[in-house]
Tab-separated table of C-alpha atoms and ligand atoms in Angstrom:
chain	number	residue	atom	x	y	z
A	1	MET	CA	-45.390	-73.724	-50.750
A	2	SER	CA	-41.677	-74.007	-52.024
A	3	LEU	CA	-38.995	-72.745	-49.587
A	4	PRO	CA	-37.834	-69.133	-50.958
A	5	ARG	CA	-34.266	-69.188	-52.326
A	6	GLN	CA	-33.817	-65.489	-52.721
A	7	LEU	CA	-32.433	-62.664	-50.645
A	8	HIS	CA	-34.687	-59.396	-51.403
A	9	ASN	CA	-32.229	-56.800	-51.323
A	10	THR	CA	-33.589	-52.564	-50.366
A	11	ARG	CA	-31.669	-48.960	-49.329
A	12	LEU	CA	-31.735	-50.290	-45.665
A	13	LEU	CA	-32.811	-53.665	-45.570
A	14	GLU	CA	-32.554	-57.501	-46.514
A	15	LEU	CA	-35.174	-60.531	-46.418
A	16	TRP	CA	-33.771	-63.421	-45.827
A	17	PRO	CA	-35.666	-66.789	-46.258
A	18	ALA	CA	-36.119	-67.533	-42.657
A	19	TRP	CA	-35.314	-71.057	-43.134
A	20	LEU	CA	-31.757	-70.594	-43.521
A	21	LEU	CA	-31.300	-69.846	-40.306
A	22	ARG	CA	-33.793	-72.067	-38.462
A	23	ALA	CA	-31.129	-74.692	-37.354
A	24	ARG	CA	-28.652	-72.281	-36.142
A	25	ARG	CA	-30.622	-70.005	-34.182
A	26	GLY	CA	-32.439	-73.009	-31.197
A	27	ALA	CA	-33.481	-70.248	-28.780
A	28	ASP	CA	-35.191	-68.496	-31.559
A	29	ALA	CA	-36.664	-71.702	-32.542
A	30	ARG	CA	-40.094	-70.804	-31.894
A	31	LEU	CA	-40.547	-67.858	-33.004
A	32	LEU	CA	-38.444	-68.834	-35.962
A	33	SER	CA	-41.170	-71.467	-37.186
A	34	GLY	CA	-43.869	-69.106	-37.778
A	35	ALA	CA	-41.830	-66.849	-39.956
A	36	ARG	CA	-41.240	-66.911	-43.922
A	37	TRP	CA	-39.004	-64.032	-44.050
A	38	LEU	CA	-36.275	-62.296	-41.812
A	39	LEU	CA	-36.016	-58.579	-41.971
A	40	ARG	CA	-31.931	-57.853	-41.507
A	41	HIS	CA	-30.536	-54.346	-40.979
A	42	LYS	CA	-28.242	-54.276	-43.793
A	43	ALA	CA	-25.547	-51.623	-41.948
A	44	ASP	CA	-24.963	-53.477	-38.718
A	45	ARG	CA	-26.219	-56.668	-39.400
A	46	ARG	CA	-28.812	-56.908	-36.557
A	47	TYR	CA	-32.010	-59.261	-37.450
A	48	LEU	CA	-34.855	-56.750	-36.991
A	49	ALA	CA	-38.641	-58.142	-37.091
A	50	LEU	CA	-39.742	-61.239	-38.513
A	51	LEU	CA	-42.404	-61.364	-41.696
A	52	ASP	CA	-44.899	-64.303	-42.340
A	53	GLY	CA	-46.979	-66.097	-45.159
A	54	GLU	CA	-49.227	-64.056	-44.638
A	55	GLY	CA	-47.038	-60.513	-44.596
A	56	ARG	CA	-47.686	-60.020	-41.051
A	57	VAL	CA	-45.060	-58.638	-39.220
A	58	GLN	CA	-43.393	-59.170	-35.862
A	59	PRO	CA	-41.174	-56.795	-34.482
A	60	LEU	CA	-37.681	-58.785	-32.722
A	61	LEU	CA	-36.648	-55.311	-31.358
A	62	PRO	CA	-38.390	-52.375	-29.371
A	63	ARG	CA	-39.706	-49.636	-31.770
A	64	ALA	CA	-37.768	-47.290	-29.677
A	65	ALA	CA	-34.518	-49.144	-30.229
A	66	LEU	CA	-34.778	-48.162	-33.974
A	67	ALA	CA	-34.382	-45.306	-36.169
A	68	PRO	CA	-37.519	-43.310	-37.941
A	69	ASP	CA	-35.630	-44.025	-41.346
A	70	LEU	CA	-35.571	-48.033	-40.265
A	71	ARG	CA	-39.223	-47.910	-38.264
A	72	CYS	CA	-40.836	-46.572	-41.432
A	73	ALA	CA	-38.887	-49.132	-43.981
A	74	ILE	CA	-40.190	-52.490	-41.415
A	75	ALA	CA	-43.459	-50.516	-42.114
A	76	GLU	CA	-43.386	-50.439	-45.859
A	77	THR	CA	-42.284	-53.652	-46.010
A	78	GLY	CA	-44.325	-56.897	-47.521
A	79	LEU	CA	-44.521	-60.053	-48.719
A	80	PRO	CA	-41.551	-60.065	-51.299
A	81	ALA	CA	-42.713	-61.264	-55.066
A	82	ALA	CA	-40.921	-64.296	-56.001
A	83	PRO	CA	-38.384	-62.790	-59.007
A	84	SER	CA	-40.423	-62.923	-62.108
A	85	GLY	CA	-37.235	-61.285	-64.258
A	86	PRO	CA	-33.444	-60.371	-64.056
A	87	PRO	CA	-32.629	-58.799	-61.195
A	88	ARG	CA	-32.056	-54.911	-61.530
A	89	PRO	CA	-29.651	-52.341	-59.935
A	90	LEU	CA	-30.808	-50.462	-56.916
A	91	ALA	CA	-29.882	-46.674	-56.971
A	92	LEU	CA	-26.912	-45.708	-55.702
A	93	ASP	CA	-28.081	-42.711	-53.760
A	94	GLY	CA	-26.300	-41.922	-50.429
A	95	LEU	CA	-23.358	-43.161	-51.620
A	96	GLU	CA	-21.144	-40.645	-51.835
A	97	ALA	CA	-22.026	-39.321	-48.433
A	98	ARG	CA	-21.176	-42.261	-46.897
A	99	LEU	CA	-17.502	-42.091	-48.675
A	100	GLN	CA	-17.223	-38.458	-47.906
A	101	ALA	CA	-17.750	-39.806	-43.978
A	102	LEU	CA	-15.059	-42.348	-44.435
A	103	GLY	CA	-12.580	-39.206	-45.861
A	104	LEU	CA	-13.532	-40.550	-49.788
A	105	ASP	CA	-13.926	-38.316	-52.839
A	106	ALA	CA	-16.115	-40.854	-54.804
A	107	ALA	CA	-15.278	-38.616	-57.928
A	108	SER	CA	-11.180	-38.379	-57.304
A	109	TYR	CA	-11.298	-42.197	-56.868
A	110	ALA	CA	-13.588	-43.010	-59.636
A	111	ALA	CA	-11.252	-41.316	-61.777
A	112	ARG	CA	-7.734	-42.411	-60.617
A	113	SER	CA	-8.705	-46.464	-60.263
A	114	GLY	CA	-10.929	-46.214	-62.940
A	115	LEU	CA	-13.368	-48.238	-61.551
A	116	ALA	CA	-17.193	-47.329	-61.573
A	117	PRO	CA	-19.320	-47.802	-59.247
A	118	VAL	CA	-21.315	-50.922	-58.996
A	119	PRO	CA	-25.227	-50.722	-58.116
A	120	GLU	CA	-26.763	-53.609	-55.157
A	121	PRO	CA	-29.406	-56.013	-57.698
A	122	ASP	CA	-32.573	-55.629	-56.152
A	123	TRP	CA	-32.273	-59.728	-55.486
A	124	LEU	CA	-30.411	-62.567	-55.714
A	125	GLN	CA	-29.861	-66.251	-55.909
A	126	LEU	CA	-29.105	-68.446	-53.262
A	127	ALA	CA	-26.187	-70.373	-55.003
A	128	GLY	CA	-24.940	-72.796	-51.986
A	129	ARG	CA	-22.881	-71.803	-49.417
A	130	ASP	CA	-19.393	-70.729	-49.022
A	131	ARG	CA	-16.624	-72.241	-46.889
A	132	TRP	CA	-18.342	-71.162	-43.507
A	133	ARG	CA	-21.669	-73.040	-44.510
A	134	ARG	CA	-23.102	-69.191	-44.429
A	135	PRO	CA	-25.216	-68.836	-47.578
A	136	LEU	CA	-23.627	-67.758	-50.669
A	137	TRP	CA	-25.713	-64.892	-52.690
A	138	LEU	CA	-24.651	-64.207	-56.472
A	139	HIS	CA	-26.341	-62.992	-59.511
A	140	PRO	CA	-28.940	-65.421	-61.305
A	141	GLN	CA	-26.768	-65.695	-63.903
A	142	ALA	CA	-23.570	-65.852	-62.004
A	143	ALA	CA	-24.850	-68.764	-60.220
A	144	HIS	CA	-25.701	-70.668	-62.979
A	145	ALA	CA	-22.526	-70.309	-64.477
A	146	TRP	CA	-20.475	-70.922	-61.375
A	147	HIS	CA	-22.172	-74.480	-60.502
A	148	ARG	CA	-21.293	-75.125	-64.254
A	149	MET	CA	-17.930	-74.068	-63.527
A	150	GLN	CA	-17.168	-75.709	-60.145
A	151	ALA	CA	-18.449	-79.436	-61.842
A	152	ALA	CA	-16.193	-79.367	-65.152
A	153	ALA	CA	-13.500	-78.630	-62.764
A	154	LEU	CA	-14.584	-81.517	-60.487
A	155	ALA	CA	-15.175	-83.664	-63.564
A	156	ASP	CA	-11.295	-83.075	-64.262
A	157	GLY	CA	-10.404	-83.496	-60.364
A	158	ILE	CA	-10.195	-80.181	-59.294
A	159	VAL	CA	-12.134	-78.744	-56.224
A	160	LEU	CA	-13.454	-75.274	-56.131
A	161	GLU	CA	-14.829	-73.927	-53.104
A	162	ALA	CA	-16.472	-70.432	-52.857
A	163	LEU	CA	-15.298	-67.640	-49.995
A	164	SER	CA	-17.371	-65.153	-50.893
A	165	GLY	CA	-19.850	-63.827	-53.342
A	166	TYR	CA	-22.438	-61.154	-52.978
A	167	ARG	CA	-21.066	-58.328	-50.806
A	168	SER	CA	-23.244	-54.825	-49.732
A	169	HIS	CA	-22.174	-51.645	-50.394
A	170	ASP	CA	-23.061	-51.543	-46.207
A	171	VAL	CA	-20.463	-54.485	-45.523
A	172	GLN	CA	-17.493	-52.866	-47.596
A	173	LEU	CA	-18.570	-50.203	-45.379
A	174	GLY	CA	-17.852	-51.593	-42.368
A	175	ILE	CA	-14.401	-53.209	-43.540
A	176	PHE	CA	-13.357	-50.210	-44.031
A	177	ALA	CA	-14.567	-48.416	-41.143
A	178	ARG	CA	-12.980	-51.358	-38.747
A	179	LYS	CA	-9.902	-51.750	-41.333
A	180	ARG	CA	-9.678	-47.393	-39.858
A	181	ALA	CA	-10.382	-47.984	-36.637
A	182	ARG	CA	-7.481	-50.362	-36.397
A	183	GLY	CA	-5.429	-47.363	-37.561
A	184	LEU	CA	-4.958	-48.331	-41.407
A	185	ALA	CA	-3.743	-45.592	-43.643
A	186	MET	CA	-6.661	-45.205	-46.401
A	187	GLU	CA	-4.218	-45.738	-49.236
A	188	ALA	CA	-3.409	-49.122	-48.101
A	189	ILE	CA	-6.395	-50.171	-47.562
A	190	LEU	CA	-7.677	-48.998	-50.778
A	191	SER	CA	-4.561	-51.570	-52.024
A	192	VAL	CA	-6.534	-54.446	-51.112
A	193	ASN	CA	-10.489	-53.368	-50.952
A	194	ALA	CA	-12.109	-51.280	-53.403
A	195	ALA	CA	-14.158	-48.304	-52.279
A	196	PRO	CA	-16.790	-49.561	-50.565
A	197	GLY	CA	-19.469	-48.770	-53.460
A	198	PHE	CA	-16.795	-49.484	-56.135
A	199	SER	CA	-16.305	-53.234	-55.610
A	200	GLU	CA	-17.313	-56.040	-58.370
A	201	HIS	CA	-18.443	-58.041	-55.243
A	202	HIS	CA	-21.690	-56.016	-55.368
A	203	SER	CA	-22.876	-57.058	-58.281
A	204	GLY	CA	-23.539	-60.545	-57.226
A	205	CYS	CA	-20.966	-61.642	-60.184
A	206	ALA	CA	-17.342	-61.642	-58.799
A	207	LEU	CA	-16.603	-64.538	-56.681
A	208	ASP	CA	-13.226	-65.447	-54.447
A	209	ILE	CA	-12.231	-69.034	-55.030
A	210	ARG	CA	-10.257	-71.179	-52.831
A	211	THR	CA	-8.937	-74.816	-52.790
A	212	PRO	CA	-8.523	-76.898	-49.981
A	213	GLY	CA	-4.816	-77.188	-49.021
A	214	ALA	CA	-4.185	-73.664	-50.193
A	215	PRO	CA	-4.725	-71.033	-47.956
A	216	PRO	CA	-7.645	-69.048	-48.527
A	217	ALA	CA	-7.066	-65.544	-50.573
A	218	GLU	CA	-3.321	-65.700	-50.851
A	219	GLU	CA	-1.164	-65.537	-53.615
A	220	ALA	CA	0.003	-68.073	-53.236
A	221	PHE	CA	-3.551	-69.778	-54.727
A	222	GLU	CA	-1.685	-68.807	-58.437
A	223	ARG	CA	0.647	-71.828	-57.258
A	224	THR	CA	-2.131	-74.365	-57.314
A	225	PRO	CA	-3.847	-77.164	-60.297
A	226	ALA	CA	-6.953	-75.399	-58.924
A	227	PHE	CA	-5.689	-71.922	-60.422
A	228	ALA	CA	-4.230	-73.313	-63.409
A	229	TRP	CA	-7.842	-74.930	-63.945
A	230	LEU	CA	-9.252	-71.845	-64.358
A	231	GLN	CA	-6.860	-69.761	-66.260
A	232	ALA	CA	-7.372	-72.682	-68.856
A	233	HIS	CA	-11.454	-73.048	-68.303
A	234	ALA	CA	-12.642	-70.199	-66.534
A	235	PRO	CA	-13.231	-67.838	-69.740
A	236	ALA	CA	-15.531	-70.365	-71.230
A	237	HIS	CA	-17.737	-70.628	-67.971
A	238	GLY	CA	-17.816	-66.221	-68.621
A	239	PHE	CA	-15.479	-65.759	-65.636
A	240	THR	CA	-12.495	-63.452	-65.643
A	241	LEU	CA	-9.507	-62.777	-62.987
A	242	SER	CA	-10.319	-59.285	-62.236
A	243	TYR	CA	-6.807	-58.232	-60.488
A	244	PRO	CA	-3.860	-59.514	-62.413
A	245	ARG	CA	-0.385	-58.481	-61.338
A	246	GLY	CA	-0.217	-54.174	-62.574
A	247	ASN	CA	-3.985	-53.853	-63.460
A	248	PRO	CA	-4.530	-50.384	-64.158
A	249	HIS	CA	-7.005	-50.033	-60.969
A	250	GLY	CA	-3.941	-50.080	-58.365
A	251	ILE	CA	-5.633	-53.372	-56.502
A	252	ALA	CA	-3.251	-55.873	-55.272
A	253	TYR	CA	-2.981	-59.339	-57.612
A	254	GLU	CA	-5.688	-61.366	-56.223
A	255	PRO	CA	-5.305	-64.393	-58.296
A	256	TRP	CA	-8.877	-65.718	-56.251
A	257	HIS	CA	-10.995	-63.411	-57.502
A	258	TRP	CA	-12.923	-63.739	-60.666
A	259	CYS	CA	-15.996	-62.546	-62.400
A	260	TRP	CA	-18.622	-63.535	-64.125
A	261	ARG	CA	-19.897	-61.201	-67.213
A	262	PRO	CA	-22.153	-62.299	-69.840
A	263	PRO	CA	-20.482	-63.824	-73.711
A	264	PRO	CA	-21.110	-61.179	-75.943
A	265	ALA	CA	-23.331	-63.333	-77.865
A	266	MET	CA	-25.652	-62.895	-74.959
A	267	PRO	CA	-28.238	-60.118	-74.607
A	268	ALA	CA	-27.031	-58.733	-71.114
A	269	GLN	CA	-30.457	-59.483	-68.578
A	270	GLY	CA	-29.687	-57.522	-65.634
A	271	ILE	CA	-26.167	-57.270	-65.621
A	272	LEU	CA	-24.217	-54.546	-63.124
A	273	VAL	CA	-20.932	-55.066	-64.127
A	274	SER	CA	-19.829	-53.206	-67.090
A	275	ALA	CA	-17.427	-55.128	-69.623
A	276	ARG	CA	-14.054	-53.576	-69.035
B	301	LIG	ZN1	-12.779	-60.738	-54.521
């Protein structure tokens, strides 16, 4: 049986291929050796249970430590089937209430930013590792386009590295919660981060890109040969710069943030970012 290379995504849980984590978690090596999947809680990123090749669940935390909805979600999780088609969007249920808890009204934010809610896909493709050797998850077609673009750049002597790809609503909510806890005003956060549920990273089609020798995710990236290469060649690979200077969404200039969209001639296969 080949090793799984997908992240399976549900409202509360992510299913991670166990082999991806095996090397890092020496203390849990015995447990992990029999596991095929790891169930991770999206909200706090804790690993909750293992799933073996027969679909048997082995909890990693005592049942009493888990909220009832999590216990249910774990009990309902079976072995994921290999994807038979493009990813499908997960429902956006609960997003409005979670934004409300942050003090944000989803409808008025959508109206003033011109951004639409971005559902998460129900599965993502492993697209290698990011700059910190973490698994990089992308929409399968974006992953393919990214690898082609990276190879084309390298052939021209340009090294492109991924800083980050897919990000869940929960991760974006966590970013906001931490910044709020540090005392940052909501408007200040919204000038650099799209509201949770509205980031292109939720689709698995957006990538933050860096190149060696330039600080990551800083405007200085625009003065690198890598940025000049991207400006000239990224559109041919389906990637466009989402937040140029003076963009209508009120988001700060991000020369490192590129989003893949299908070419007009290609039928949209489960693509979750609407073309602008
Ligand atoms: Zn980005």
